[in-house]
mmCIF file with all atom_site columns, C-alpha atoms in Angstrom:
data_model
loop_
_atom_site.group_PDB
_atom_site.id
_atom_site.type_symbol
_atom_site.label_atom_id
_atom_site.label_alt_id
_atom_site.label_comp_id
_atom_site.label_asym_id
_atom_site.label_entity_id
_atom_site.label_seq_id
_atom_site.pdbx_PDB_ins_code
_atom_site.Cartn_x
_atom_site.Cartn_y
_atom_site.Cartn_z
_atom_site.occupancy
_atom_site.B_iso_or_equiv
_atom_site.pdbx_formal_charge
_atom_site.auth_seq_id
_atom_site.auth_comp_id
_atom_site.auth_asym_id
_atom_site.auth_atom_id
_atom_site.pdbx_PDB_model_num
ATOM 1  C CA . UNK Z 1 1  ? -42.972 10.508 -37.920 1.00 0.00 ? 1370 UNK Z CA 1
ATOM 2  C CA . UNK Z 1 2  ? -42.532 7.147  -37.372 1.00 0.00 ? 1371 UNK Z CA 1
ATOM 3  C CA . UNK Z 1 3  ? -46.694 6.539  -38.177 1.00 0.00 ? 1372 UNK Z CA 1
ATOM 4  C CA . UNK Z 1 4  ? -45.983 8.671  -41.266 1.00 0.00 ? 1373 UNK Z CA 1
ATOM 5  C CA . UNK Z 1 5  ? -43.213 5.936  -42.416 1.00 0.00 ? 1374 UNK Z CA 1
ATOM 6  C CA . UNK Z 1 6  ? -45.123 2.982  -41.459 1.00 0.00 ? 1375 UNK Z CA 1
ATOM 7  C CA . UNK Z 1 7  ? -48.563 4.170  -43.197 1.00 0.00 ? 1376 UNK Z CA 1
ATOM 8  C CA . UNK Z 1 8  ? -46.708 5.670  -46.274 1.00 0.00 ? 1377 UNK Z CA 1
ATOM 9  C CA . UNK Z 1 9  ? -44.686 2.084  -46.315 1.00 0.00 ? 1378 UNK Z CA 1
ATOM 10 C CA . UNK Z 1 10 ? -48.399 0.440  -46.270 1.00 0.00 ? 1379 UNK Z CA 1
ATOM 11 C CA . UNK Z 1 11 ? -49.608 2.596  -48.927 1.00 0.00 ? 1380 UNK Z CA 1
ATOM 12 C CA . UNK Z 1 12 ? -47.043 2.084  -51.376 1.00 0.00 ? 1381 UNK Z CA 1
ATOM 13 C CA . UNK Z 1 13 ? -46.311 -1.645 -50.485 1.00 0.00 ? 1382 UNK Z CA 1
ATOM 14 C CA . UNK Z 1 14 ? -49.851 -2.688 -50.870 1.00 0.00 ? 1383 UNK Z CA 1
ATOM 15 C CA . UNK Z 1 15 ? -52.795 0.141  -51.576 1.00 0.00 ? 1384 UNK Z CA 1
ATOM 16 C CA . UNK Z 1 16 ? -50.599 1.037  -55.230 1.00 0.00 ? 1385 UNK Z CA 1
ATOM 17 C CA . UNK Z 1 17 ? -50.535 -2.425 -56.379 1.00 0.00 ? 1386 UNK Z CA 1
ATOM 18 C CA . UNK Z 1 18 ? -54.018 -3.250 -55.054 1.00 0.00 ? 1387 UNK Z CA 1
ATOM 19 C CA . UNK Z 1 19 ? -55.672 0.460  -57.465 1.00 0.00 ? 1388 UNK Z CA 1
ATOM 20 C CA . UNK Z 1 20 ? -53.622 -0.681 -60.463 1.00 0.00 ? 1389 UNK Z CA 1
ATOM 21 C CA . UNK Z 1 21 ? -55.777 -1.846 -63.566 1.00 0.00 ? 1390 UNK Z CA 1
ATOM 22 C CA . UNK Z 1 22 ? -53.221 -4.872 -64.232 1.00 0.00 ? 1391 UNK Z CA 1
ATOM 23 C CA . UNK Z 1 23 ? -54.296 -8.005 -61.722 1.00 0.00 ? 1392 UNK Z CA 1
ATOM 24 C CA . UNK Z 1 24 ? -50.511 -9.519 -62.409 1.00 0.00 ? 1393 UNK Z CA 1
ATOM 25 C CA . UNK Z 1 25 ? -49.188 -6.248 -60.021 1.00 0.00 ? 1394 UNK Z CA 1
ATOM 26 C CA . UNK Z 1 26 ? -46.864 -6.763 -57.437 1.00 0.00 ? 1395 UNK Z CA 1
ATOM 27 C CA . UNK Z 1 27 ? -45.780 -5.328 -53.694 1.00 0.00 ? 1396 UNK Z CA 1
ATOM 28 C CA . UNK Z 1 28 ? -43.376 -2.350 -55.032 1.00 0.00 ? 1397 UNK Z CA 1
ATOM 29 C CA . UNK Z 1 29 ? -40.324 -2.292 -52.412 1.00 0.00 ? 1398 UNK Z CA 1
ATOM 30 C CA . UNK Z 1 30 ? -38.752 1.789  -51.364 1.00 0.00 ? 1399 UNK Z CA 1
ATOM 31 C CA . UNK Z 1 31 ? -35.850 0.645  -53.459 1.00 0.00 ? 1400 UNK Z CA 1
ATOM 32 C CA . UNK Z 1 32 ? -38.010 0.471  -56.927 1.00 0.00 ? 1401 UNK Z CA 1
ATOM 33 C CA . UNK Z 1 33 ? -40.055 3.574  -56.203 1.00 0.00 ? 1402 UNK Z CA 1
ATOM 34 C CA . UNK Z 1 34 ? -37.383 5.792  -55.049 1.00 0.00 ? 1403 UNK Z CA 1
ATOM 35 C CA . UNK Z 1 35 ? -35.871 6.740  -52.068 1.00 0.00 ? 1404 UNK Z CA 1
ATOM 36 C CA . UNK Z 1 36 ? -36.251 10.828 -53.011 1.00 0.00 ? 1405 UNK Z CA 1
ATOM 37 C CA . UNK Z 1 37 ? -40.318 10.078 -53.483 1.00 0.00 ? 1406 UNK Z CA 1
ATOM 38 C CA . UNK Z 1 38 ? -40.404 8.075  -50.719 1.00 0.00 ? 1407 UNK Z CA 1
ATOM 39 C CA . UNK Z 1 39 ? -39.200 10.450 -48.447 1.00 0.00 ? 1408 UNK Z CA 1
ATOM 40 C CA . UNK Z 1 40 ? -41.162 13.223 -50.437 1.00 0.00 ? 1409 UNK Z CA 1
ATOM 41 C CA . UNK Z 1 41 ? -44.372 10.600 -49.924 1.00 0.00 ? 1410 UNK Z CA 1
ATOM 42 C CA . UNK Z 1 42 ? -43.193 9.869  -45.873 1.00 0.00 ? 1411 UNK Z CA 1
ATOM 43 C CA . UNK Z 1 43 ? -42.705 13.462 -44.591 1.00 0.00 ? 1412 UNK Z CA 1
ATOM 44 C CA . UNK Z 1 44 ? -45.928 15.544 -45.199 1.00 0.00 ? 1413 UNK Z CA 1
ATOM 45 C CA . UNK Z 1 45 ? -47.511 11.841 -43.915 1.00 0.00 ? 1414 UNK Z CA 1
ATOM 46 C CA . UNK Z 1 46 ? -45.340 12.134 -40.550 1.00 0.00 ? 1415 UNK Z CA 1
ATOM 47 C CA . UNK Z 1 47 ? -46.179 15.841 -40.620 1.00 0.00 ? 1416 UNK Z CA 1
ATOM 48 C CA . UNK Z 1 48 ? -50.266 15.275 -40.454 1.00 0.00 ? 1417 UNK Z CA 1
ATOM 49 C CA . UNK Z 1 49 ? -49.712 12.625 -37.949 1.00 0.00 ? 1418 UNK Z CA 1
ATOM 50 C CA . UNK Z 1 50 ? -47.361 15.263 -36.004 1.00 0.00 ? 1419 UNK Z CA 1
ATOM 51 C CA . UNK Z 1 51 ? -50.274 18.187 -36.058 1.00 0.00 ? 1420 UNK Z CA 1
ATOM 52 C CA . UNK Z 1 52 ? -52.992 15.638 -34.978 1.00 0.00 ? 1421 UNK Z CA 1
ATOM 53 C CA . UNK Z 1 53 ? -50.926 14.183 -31.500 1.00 0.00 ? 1422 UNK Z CA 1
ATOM 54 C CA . UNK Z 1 54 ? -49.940 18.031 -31.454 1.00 0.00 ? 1423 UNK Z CA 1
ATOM 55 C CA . UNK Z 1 55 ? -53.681 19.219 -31.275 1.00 0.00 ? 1424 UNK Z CA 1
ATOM 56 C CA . UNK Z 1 56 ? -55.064 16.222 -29.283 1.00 0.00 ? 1425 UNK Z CA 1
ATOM 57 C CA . UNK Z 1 57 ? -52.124 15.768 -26.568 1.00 0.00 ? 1426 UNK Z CA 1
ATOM 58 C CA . UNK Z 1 58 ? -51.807 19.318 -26.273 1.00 0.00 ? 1427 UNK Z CA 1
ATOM 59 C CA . UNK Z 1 59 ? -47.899 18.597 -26.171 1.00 0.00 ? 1428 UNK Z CA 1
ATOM 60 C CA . UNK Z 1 60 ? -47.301 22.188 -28.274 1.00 0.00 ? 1429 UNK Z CA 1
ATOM 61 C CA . UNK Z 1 61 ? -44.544 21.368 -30.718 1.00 0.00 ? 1430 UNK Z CA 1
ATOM 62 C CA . UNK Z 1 62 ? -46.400 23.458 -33.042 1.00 0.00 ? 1431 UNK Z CA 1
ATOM 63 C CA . UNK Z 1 63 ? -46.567 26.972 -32.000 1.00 0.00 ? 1432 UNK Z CA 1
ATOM 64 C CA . UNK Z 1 64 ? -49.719 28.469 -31.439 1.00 0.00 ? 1433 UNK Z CA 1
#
């Protein structure tokens, strides 16, 4: 979950400014996007990353 934070953090820090069509845009911070998206942008994110470590390390969090 914590990879899910730090890539959705990445993603709308720097990737959302970087696709916009105006080349004034700046970093947005959680604050000015929203803390209900962010967590709404964080936990399907964590959730992927949770599945993948789940198949490879064979740890079986999710049930089979």
């Amino acid at each position: 979950m914590v990879l899910g934070t730090l890539i959705g953090w990445l993603i709308i820090t720097f990737l959302l400014p970087g696709l916009s069509p105006d080349k004034n845009a700046k970093a947005i911070s959680i604050a000015e996007y929203g803390i209900i998206y962010f967590l709404t942008t964080v936990i399907p994110l964590g959730l992927i990353f949770v599945t993948w470590l789940d198949y490879y390390l064979d740890t079986r969090i999710w049930p089979d």
